Coordinates of C-alpha atoms in Angstrom, one line a residue:
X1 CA 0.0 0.0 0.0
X2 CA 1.3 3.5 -0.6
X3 CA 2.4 6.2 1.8
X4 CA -0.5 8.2 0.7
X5 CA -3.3 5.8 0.9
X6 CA -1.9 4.8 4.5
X7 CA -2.4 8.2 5.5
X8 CA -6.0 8.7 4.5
X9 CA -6.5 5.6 6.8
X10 CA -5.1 6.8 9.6
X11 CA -7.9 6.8 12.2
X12 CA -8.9 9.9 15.2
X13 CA -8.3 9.8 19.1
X14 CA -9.9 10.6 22.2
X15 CA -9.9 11.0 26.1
X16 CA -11.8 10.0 29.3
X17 CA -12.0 12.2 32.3
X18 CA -10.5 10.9 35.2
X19 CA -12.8 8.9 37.4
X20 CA -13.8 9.2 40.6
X21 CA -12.9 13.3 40.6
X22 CA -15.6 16.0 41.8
X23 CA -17.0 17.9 38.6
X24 CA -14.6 21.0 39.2
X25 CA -11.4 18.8 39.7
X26 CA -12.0 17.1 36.8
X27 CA -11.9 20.5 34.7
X28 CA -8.5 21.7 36.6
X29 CA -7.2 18.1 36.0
X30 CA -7.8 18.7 32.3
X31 CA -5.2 21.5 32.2
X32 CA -3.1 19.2 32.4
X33 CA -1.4 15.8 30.0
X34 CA -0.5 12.9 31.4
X35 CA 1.3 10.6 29.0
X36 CA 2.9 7.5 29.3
X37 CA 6.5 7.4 27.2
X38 CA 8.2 4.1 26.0
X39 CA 11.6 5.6 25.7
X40 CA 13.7 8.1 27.9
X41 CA 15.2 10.9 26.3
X42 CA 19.2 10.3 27.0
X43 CA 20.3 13.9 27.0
X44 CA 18.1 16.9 27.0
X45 CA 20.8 18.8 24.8
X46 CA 18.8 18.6 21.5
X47 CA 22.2 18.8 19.2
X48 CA 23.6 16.1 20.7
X49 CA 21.6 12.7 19.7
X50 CA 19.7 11.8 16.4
X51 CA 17.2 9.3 17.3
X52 CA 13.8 8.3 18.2
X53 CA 14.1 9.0 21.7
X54 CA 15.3 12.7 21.1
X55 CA 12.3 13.4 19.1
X56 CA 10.2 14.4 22.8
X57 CA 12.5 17.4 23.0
X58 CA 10.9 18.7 20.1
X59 CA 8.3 20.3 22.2
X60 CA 10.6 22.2 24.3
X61 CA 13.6 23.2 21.4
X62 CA 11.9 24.5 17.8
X63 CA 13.6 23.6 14.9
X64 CA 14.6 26.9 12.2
X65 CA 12.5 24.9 9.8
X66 CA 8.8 23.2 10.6
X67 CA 8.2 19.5 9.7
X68 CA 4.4 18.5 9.8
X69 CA 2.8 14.8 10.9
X70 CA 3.7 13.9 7.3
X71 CA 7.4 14.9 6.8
X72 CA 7.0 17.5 4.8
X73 CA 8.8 20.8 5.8
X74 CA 6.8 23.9 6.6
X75 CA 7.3 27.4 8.0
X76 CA 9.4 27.3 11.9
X77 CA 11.2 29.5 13.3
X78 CA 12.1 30.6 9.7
X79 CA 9.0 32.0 7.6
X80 CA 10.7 31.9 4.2
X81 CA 13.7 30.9 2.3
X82 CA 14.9 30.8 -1.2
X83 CA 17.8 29.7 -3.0
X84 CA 20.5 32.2 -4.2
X85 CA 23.7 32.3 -5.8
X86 CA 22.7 28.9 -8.0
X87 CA 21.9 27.5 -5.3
X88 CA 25.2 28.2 -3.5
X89 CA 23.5 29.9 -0.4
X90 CA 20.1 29.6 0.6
X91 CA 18.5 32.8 2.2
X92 CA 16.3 32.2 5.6
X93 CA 14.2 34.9 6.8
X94 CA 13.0 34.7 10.0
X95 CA 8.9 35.2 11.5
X96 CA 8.6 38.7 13.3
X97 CA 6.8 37.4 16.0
X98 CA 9.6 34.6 16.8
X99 CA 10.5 34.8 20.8
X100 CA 12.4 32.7 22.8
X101 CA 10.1 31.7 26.4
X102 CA 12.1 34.6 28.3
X103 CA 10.1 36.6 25.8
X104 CA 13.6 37.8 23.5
X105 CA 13.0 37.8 20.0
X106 CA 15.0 34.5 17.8
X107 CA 17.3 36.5 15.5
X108 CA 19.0 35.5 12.6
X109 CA 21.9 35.9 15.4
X110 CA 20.0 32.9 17.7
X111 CA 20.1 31.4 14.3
X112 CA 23.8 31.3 13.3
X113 CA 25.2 30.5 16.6
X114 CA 22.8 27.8 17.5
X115 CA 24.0 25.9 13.6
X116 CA 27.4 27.1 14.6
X117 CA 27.2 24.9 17.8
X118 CA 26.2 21.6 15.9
X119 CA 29.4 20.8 14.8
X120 CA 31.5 21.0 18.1
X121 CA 29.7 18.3 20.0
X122 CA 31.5 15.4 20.9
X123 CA 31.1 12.1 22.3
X124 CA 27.4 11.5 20.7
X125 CA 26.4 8.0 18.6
X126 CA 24.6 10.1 16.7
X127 CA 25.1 13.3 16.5
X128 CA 23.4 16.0 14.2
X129 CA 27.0 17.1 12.5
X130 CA 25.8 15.8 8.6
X131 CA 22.9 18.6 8.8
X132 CA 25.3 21.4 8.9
X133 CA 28.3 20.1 7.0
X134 CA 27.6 21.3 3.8
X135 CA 27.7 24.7 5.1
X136 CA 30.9 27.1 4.6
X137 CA 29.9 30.4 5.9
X138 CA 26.7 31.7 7.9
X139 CA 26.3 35.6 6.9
X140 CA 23.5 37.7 8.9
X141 CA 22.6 40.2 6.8
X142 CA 19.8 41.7 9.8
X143 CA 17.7 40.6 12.4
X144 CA 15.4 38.6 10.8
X145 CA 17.5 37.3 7.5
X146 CA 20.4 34.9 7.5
X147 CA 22.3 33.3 4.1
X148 CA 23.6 30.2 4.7
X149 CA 26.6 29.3 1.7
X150 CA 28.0 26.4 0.8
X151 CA 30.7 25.6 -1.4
X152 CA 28.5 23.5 -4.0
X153 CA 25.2 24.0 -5.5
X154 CA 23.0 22.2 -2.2
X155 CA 19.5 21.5 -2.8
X156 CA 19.0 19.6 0.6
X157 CA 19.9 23.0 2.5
X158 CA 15.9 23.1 3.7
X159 CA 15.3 19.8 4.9
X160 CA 18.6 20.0 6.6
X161 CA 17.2 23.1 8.9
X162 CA 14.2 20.9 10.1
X163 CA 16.8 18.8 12.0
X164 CA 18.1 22.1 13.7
X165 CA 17.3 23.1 16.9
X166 CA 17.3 27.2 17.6
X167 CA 18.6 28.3 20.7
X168 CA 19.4 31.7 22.4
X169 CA 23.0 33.1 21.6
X170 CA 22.6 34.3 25.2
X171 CA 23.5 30.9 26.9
X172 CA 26.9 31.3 25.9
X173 CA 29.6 29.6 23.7
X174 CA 30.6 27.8 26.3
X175 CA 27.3 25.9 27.0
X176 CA 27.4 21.8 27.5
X177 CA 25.6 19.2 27.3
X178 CA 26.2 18.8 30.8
X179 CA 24.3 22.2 31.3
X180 CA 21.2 20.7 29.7
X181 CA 21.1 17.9 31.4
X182 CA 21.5 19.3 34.8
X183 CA 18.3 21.8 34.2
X184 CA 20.7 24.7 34.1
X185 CA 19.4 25.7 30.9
X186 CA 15.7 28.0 31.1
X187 CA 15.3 29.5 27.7
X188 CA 13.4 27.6 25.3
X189 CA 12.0 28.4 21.5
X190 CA 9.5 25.4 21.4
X191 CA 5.6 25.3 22.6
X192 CA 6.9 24.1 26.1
X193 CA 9.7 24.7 28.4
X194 CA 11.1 22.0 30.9
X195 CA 10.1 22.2 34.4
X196 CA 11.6 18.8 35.6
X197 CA 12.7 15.3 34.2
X198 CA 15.0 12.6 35.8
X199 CA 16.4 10.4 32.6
X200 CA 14.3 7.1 32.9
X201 CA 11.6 8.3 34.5
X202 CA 9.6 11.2 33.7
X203 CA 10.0 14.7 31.6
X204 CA 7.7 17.8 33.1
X205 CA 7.1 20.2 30.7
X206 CA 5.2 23.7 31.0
X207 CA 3.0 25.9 28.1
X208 CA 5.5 28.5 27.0
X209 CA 3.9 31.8 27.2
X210 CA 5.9 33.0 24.3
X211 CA 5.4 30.4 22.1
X212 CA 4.2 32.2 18.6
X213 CA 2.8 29.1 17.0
X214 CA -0.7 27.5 17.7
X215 CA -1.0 27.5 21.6
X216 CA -1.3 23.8 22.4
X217 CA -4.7 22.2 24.6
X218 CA -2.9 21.8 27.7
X219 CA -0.8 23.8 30.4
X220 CA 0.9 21.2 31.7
X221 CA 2.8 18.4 30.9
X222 CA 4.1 15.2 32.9
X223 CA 5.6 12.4 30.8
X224 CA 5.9 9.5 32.8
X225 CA 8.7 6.7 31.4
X226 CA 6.7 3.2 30.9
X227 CA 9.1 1.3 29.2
X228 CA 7.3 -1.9 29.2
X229 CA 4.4 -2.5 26.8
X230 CA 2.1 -4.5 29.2
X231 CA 2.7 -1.3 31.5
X232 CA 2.3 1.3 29.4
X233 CA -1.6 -0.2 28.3
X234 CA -2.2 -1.3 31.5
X235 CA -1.7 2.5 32.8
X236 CA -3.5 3.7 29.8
X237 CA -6.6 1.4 30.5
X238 CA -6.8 2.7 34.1
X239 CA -6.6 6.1 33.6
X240 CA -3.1 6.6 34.9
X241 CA -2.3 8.4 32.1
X242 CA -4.5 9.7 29.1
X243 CA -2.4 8.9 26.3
X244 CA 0.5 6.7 24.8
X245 CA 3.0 5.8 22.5
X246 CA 4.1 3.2 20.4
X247 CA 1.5 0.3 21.5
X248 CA 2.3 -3.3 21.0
X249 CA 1.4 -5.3 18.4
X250 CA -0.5 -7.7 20.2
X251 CA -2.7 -4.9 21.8
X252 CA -3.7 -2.8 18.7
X253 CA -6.8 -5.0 17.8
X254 CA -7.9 -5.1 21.7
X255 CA -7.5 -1.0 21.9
X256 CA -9.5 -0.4 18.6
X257 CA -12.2 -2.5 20.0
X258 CA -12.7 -0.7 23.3
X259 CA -15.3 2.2 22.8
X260 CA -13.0 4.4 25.3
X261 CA -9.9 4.5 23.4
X262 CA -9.0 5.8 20.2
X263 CA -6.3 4.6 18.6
X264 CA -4.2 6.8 15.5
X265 CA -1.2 5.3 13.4
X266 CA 1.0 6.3 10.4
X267 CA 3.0 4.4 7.9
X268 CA 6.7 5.5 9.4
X269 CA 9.4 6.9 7.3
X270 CA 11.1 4.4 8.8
X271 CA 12.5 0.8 7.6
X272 CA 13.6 -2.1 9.3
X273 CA 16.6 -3.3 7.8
X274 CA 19.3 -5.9 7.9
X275 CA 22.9 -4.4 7.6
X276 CA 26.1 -6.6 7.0
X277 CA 29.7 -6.7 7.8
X278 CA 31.7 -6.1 4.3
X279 CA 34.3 -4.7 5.7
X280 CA 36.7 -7.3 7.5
X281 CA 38.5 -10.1 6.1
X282 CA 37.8 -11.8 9.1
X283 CA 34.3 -11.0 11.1
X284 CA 34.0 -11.6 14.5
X285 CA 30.9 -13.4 14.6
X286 CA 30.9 -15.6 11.5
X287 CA 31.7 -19.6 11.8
X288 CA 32.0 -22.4 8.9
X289 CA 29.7 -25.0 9.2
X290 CA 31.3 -27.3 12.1
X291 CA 31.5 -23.9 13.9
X292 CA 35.3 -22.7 14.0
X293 CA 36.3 -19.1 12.7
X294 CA 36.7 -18.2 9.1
X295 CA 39.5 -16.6 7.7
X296 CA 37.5 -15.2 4.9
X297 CA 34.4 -13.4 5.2
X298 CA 31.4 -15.0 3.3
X299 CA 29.5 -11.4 3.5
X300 CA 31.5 -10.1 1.0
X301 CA 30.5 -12.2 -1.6
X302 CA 27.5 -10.2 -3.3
X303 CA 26.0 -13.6 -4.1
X304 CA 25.7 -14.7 -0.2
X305 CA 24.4 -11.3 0.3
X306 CA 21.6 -11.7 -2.1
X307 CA 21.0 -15.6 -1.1
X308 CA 20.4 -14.0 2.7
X309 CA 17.6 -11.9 1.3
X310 CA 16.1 -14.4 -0.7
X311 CA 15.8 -16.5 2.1
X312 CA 13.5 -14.3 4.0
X313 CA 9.8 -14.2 3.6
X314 CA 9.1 -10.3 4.4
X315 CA 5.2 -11.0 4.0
X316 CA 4.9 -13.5 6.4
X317 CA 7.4 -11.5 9.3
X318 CA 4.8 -8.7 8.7
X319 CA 1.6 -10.9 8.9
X320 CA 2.7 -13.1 11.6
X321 CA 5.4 -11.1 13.9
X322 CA 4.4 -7.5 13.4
X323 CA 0.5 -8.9 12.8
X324 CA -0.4 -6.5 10.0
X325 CA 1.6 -3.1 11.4
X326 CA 3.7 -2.6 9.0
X327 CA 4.5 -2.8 5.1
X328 CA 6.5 -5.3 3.2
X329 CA 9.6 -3.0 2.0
X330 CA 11.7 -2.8 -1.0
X331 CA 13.2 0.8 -0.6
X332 CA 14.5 3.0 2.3
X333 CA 11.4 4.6 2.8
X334 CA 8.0 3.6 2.0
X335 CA 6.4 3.2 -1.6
X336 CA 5.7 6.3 -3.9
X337 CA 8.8 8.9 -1.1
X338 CA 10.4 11.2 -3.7
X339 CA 13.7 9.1 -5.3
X340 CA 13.1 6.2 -4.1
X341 CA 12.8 3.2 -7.4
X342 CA 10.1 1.9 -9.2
X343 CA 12.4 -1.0 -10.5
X344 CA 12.8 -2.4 -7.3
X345 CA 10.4 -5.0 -6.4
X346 CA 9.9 -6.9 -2.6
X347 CA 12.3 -9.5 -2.9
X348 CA 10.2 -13.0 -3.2
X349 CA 11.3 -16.0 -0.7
X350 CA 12.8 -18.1 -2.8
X351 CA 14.4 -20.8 -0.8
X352 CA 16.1 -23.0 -3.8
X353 CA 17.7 -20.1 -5.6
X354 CA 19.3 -19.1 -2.4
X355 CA 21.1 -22.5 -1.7
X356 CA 22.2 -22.2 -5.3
X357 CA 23.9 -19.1 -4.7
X358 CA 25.7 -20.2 -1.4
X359 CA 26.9 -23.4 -3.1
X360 CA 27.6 -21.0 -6.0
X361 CA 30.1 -18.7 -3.6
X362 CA 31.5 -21.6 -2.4
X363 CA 29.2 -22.5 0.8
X364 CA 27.6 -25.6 -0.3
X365 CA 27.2 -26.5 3.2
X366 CA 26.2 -23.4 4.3
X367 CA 28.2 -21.2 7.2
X368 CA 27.2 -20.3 10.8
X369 CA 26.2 -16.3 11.9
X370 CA 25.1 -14.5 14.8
X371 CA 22.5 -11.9 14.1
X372 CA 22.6 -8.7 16.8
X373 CA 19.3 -7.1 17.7
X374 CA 17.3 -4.7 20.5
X375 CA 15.0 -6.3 22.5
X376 CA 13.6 -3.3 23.7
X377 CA 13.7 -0.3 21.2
X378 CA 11.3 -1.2 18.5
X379 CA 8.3 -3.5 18.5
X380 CA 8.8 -7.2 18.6
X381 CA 12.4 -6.3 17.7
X382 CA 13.7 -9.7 19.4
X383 CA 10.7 -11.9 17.5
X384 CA 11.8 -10.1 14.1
X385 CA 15.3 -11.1 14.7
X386 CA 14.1 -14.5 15.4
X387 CA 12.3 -15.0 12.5
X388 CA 15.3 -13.9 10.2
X389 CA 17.5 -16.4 12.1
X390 CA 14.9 -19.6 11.2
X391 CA 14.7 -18.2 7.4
X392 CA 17.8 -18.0 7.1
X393 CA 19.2 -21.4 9.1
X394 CA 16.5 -23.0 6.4
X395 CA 19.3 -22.3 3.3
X396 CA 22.0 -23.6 5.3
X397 CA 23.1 -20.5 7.7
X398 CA 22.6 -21.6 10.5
X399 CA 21.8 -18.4 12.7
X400 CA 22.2 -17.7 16.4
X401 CA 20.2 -14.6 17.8
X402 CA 22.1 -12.3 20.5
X403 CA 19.9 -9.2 21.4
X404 CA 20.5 -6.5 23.7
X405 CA 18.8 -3.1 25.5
X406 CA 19.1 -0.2 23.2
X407 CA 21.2 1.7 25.5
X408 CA 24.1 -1.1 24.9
X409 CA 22.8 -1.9 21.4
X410 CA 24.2 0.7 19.5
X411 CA 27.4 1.9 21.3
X412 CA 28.4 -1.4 20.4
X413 CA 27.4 -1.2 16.4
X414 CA 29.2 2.1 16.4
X415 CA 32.3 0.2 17.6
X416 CA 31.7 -2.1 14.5
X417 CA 31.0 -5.1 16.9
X418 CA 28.6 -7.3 14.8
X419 CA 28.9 -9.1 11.6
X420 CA 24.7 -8.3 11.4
X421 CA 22.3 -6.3 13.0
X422 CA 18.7 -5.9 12.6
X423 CA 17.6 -2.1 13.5
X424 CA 15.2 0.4 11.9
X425 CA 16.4 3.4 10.6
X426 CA 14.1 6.8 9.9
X427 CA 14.3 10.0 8.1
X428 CA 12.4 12.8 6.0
X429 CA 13.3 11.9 3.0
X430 CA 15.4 9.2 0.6
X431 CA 18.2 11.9 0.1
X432 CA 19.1 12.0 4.1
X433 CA 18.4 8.0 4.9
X434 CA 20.7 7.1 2.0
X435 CA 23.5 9.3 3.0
X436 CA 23.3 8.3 6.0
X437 CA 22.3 4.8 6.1
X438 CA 23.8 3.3 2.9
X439 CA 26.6 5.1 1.7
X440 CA 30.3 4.0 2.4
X441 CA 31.5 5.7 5.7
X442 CA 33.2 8.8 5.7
X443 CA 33.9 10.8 8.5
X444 CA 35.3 13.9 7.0
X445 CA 32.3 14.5 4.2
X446 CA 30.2 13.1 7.1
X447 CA 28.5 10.5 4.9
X448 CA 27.6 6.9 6.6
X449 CA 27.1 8.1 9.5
X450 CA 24.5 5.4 10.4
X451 CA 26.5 2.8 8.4
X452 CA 27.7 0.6 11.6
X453 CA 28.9 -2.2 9.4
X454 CA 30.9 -0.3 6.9
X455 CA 29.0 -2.1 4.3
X456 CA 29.7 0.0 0.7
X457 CA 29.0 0.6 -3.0
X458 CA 31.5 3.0 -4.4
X459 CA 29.4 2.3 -8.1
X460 CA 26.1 3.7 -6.3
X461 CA 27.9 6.4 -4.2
X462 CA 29.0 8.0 -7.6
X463 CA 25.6 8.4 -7.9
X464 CA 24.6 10.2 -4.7
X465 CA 27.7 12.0 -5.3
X466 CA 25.8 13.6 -8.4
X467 CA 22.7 13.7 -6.8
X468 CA 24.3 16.0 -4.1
X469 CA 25.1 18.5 -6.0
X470 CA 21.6 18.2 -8.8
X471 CA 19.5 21.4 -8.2
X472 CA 16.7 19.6 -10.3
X473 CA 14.2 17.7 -8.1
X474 CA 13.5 15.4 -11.1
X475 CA 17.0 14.9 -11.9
X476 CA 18.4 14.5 -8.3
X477 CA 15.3 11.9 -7.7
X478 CA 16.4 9.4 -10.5
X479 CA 20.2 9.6 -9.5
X480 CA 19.0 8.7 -5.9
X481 CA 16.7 6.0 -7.3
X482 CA 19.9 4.3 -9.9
X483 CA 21.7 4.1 -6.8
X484 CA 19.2 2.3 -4.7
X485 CA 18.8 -0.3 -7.9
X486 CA 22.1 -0.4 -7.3
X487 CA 23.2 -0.8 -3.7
X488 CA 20.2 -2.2 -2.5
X489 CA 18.9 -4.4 -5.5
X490 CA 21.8 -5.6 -7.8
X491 CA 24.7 -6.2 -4.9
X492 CA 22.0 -6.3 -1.8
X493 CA 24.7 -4.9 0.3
X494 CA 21.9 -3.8 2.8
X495 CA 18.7 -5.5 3.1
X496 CA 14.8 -3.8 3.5
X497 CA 12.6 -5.9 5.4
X498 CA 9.4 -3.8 6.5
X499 CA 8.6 -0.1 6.7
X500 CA 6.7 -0.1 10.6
X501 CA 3.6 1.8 11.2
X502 CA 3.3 4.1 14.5
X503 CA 0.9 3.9 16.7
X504 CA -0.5 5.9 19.4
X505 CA -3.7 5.3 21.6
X506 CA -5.7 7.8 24.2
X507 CA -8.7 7.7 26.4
X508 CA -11.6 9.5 25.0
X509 CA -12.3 12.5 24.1
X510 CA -8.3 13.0 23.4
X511 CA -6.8 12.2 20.3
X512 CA -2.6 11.8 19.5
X513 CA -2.0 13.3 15.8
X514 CA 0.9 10.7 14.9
X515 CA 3.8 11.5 13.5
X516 CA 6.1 10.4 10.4
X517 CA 9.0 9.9 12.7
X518 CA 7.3 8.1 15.6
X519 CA 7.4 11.4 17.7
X520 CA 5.1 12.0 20.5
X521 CA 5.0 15.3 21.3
X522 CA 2.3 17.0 23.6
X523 CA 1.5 19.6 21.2
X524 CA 0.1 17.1 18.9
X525 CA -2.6 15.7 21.6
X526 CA -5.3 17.5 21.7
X527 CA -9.5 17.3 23.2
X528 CA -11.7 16.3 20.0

């Protein structure tokens, strides 16, 4: 199904007043949200971490370009904006109205030091350094209009500002990420400011009086931390707490039924993918058949790669494991996303053509493989890793499955730990998840940063190296879509498995708007 008919199907939401409150209590209560969160933010420093978790602080840090539900960009902090100089500079103008929640305006000022800032964090997994890269020079021209120049024509400058957080030149140039996370930082540009949080527990937000956008429903804000599913609903269904995030698979069916609760979901521009070890001669967690260490690496070999993704049966790990939330997925991002390809196809099981290929690469007997996943980051993330460990041991690979807590999970992929590892990976458009995601790692043009297994296609990264610099939409589109033909369909040196839907669910008469990138943001709940 296309991105665009998932979206017309995505359903309203709703709340209940809280039982058992006099009349008058129940209308103070309102003012304020209380949601139940899967994940903990891990910093409160919203340069320092791309990911899922980071997305809640959102709320409290507006970004110098909007993104709405759907991932498309839209007016922020920054009104305007145009390309100039052939697209060597892109000139931002900022709203008039823009204040930060100590009620200072946001200058073009705000502006430059806060994309100055990205780039000098250290010691992140993830950090937020590839959305300013491309820039050279940041000029304010006056208070409300800032060029940003590059030293190549850059058509991605735009969606590269909706990943950028605006804060006040006022907290210094010496601020840390320490400073954030110890509450020492007061000045906020989003809807909300931060009253409170304690990491793994709860995040207490306030209305920001300043906030120039759309005022949200409710005052107050306490986000309590429920990492466990059965938790989370069970807090929902008493009235603990009026909305949540991310509910389990096994409970969508039961929550839909229940006249109380609506429940909202999104197709995700997300996928869940499999990503392999190309790099080492040797890999630490690949075995020959009688299980002793290989001295060549059976990853390498395009055809193993492509006999490990014909083994899988993508329809039936969406059917059975994920029970219908989620997509079968043959690109980065779902069906119909600007530049992704209409060649490629959901790869079909095909069991016999896979042992074909092994025996073909020299494997006749098959190897052994340990597969890394979460087991607590993504929904029935250990089950999906599972079920790729019995499709594949069924051509011969005989698969062990080690999983782990995200919090350890991906320290250890960025140290290049695993031979595989099963992880989702999101992002606004195909430009950003490619460069990211699936092009060779490099540090200094800060391209793959997300590529933890140094897998690489240096014919499909001439590509995207085109593509980069390709002003034209149409033209930039099809180089982005040759190289996924390339990288992901003819040498398979990453694998798509399922593009996962989000879903939210609330108690009557609330409703949670969801979001493209799994976000839950209090701003986006609101009384029907």
């Amino acid at each position: 199904m296309k991105r665009s008919e998932f979206l017309k199907a995505a359903a309203a939401g709703g709340f209940l007043a809280v039982a058992g409150l006099p009349r008058g209590a129940q209308a103070q209560a309102a003012g304020t949200l209380r949601a139940g969160l899967k994940l903990s933010p891990t910093s409160m420093d919203p340069h320092f971490r791309l990911s899922g978790e980071q997305n809640l602080l959102r709320a409290l840090h507006a970004r110098f370009v909007g993104m709405s539900a759907d991932g498309k960009p839209e007016p922020g902090i920054a009104e305007r904006w145009r390309p100039v100089n052939d697209g060597t500079a892109w000139e931002f103008t900022l709203r008039a109205d823009a204040k930060f929640s100590d009620g200072t305006p946001i200058t073009a000022e705000d502006a430059a030091y806060s994309i100055a800032r990205v780039p000098t964090i250290t010691g992140s997994a993830g950090a937020y350094h590839i959305f300013v890269r491309a820039i050279t020079r940041t000029e304010v021209k006056d208070a409300r209009t800032i060029l940003l120049h590059t030293a190549q024509p850059y058509p991605f400058m735009v969606e590269d500002m909706t990943e950028v957080a605006i804060l006040s030149k006022s907290l210094g140039p010496e601020l840390r990420t320490a400073d954030f996370n110890a509450r020492n930082v007061r000045v906020f540009s989003g809807p909300y400011t931060l009253v409170d949080h304690r990491f793994g527990e709860f995040v207490e937000m306030r209305r920001n009086p300043h906030w120039f956008g759309a005022a949200p429903d409710f005052e107050t804000v306490n986000f309590k931390v429920i990492s466990s599913d059965a938790s989370r609903m069970a807090a929902l269904l008493a009235g603990d707490v009026q909305a949540i995030d991310e509910v389990s698979v096994a409970d969508i069916a039961r929550l839909r039924r229940d006249a109380n609760i609506n429940v909202t979901q999104i197709p995700g521009m997300r996928v869940m993918y499999i990503a392999m070890d190309m790099d080492r001669d040797v890999s630490p967690f690949v075995r020959d058949a009688a299980g002793q260490p290989m001295t060549r690496n059976p990853l390498k070999d395009a055809r193993v790669r492509q006999a490990l993704s014909l083994a899988l049966n993508r329809q039936a790990i969406v059917e059975r494991v994920m029970e219908g939330a989620a997509s079968v997925a043959s690109n980065l991002l779902p069906e119909g996303t600007p530049g992704t390809s209409t060649n490629l196809r959901v790869v079909a099981q095909d069991v016999e053509r896979a042992r074909r290929l092994l025996a073909e690469a020299g494997y006749p007997n098959g190897f052994q493989i340990t597969i890394h996943a979460t087991n607590d980051r993504y929904p029935n993330d250990e089950k999906v890793a599972q079920a790729i460990a019995q499709f594949w041991t069924r051509i011969g690979v005989r698969t062990e499955v080690q999983t782990m807590p995200n919090a350890a999970y991906f320290p250890a992929a960025a140290r290049q730990t695993f031979s595989v590892m099963a992880a989702q990976y999101g992002a606004d458009n195909v430009s950003y998840a490619y460069r990211a995601l699936v092009h060779t790692f490099n540090r200094d043009q800060g391209l793959g940063t997300a590529n933890r297994t140094r897998h690489s296609s240096p014919r499909a990264d001439a590509l995207v190296a085109q593509a980069l610099v390709e002003m034209d939409e149409s033209k930039r589109n099809a180089l982005f879509a040759q190289a996924a033909d390339i990288a992901i369909g003819e040498e398979a040196i990453i694998h798509m498995v399922y593009h996962p839907a989000y879903v939210y669910a609330a108690r009557k008469p609330l409703s949670v708007t969801p979001y493209y990138n799994g976000a839950f943001l209090p701003q986006a709940v609101a009384r029907g």
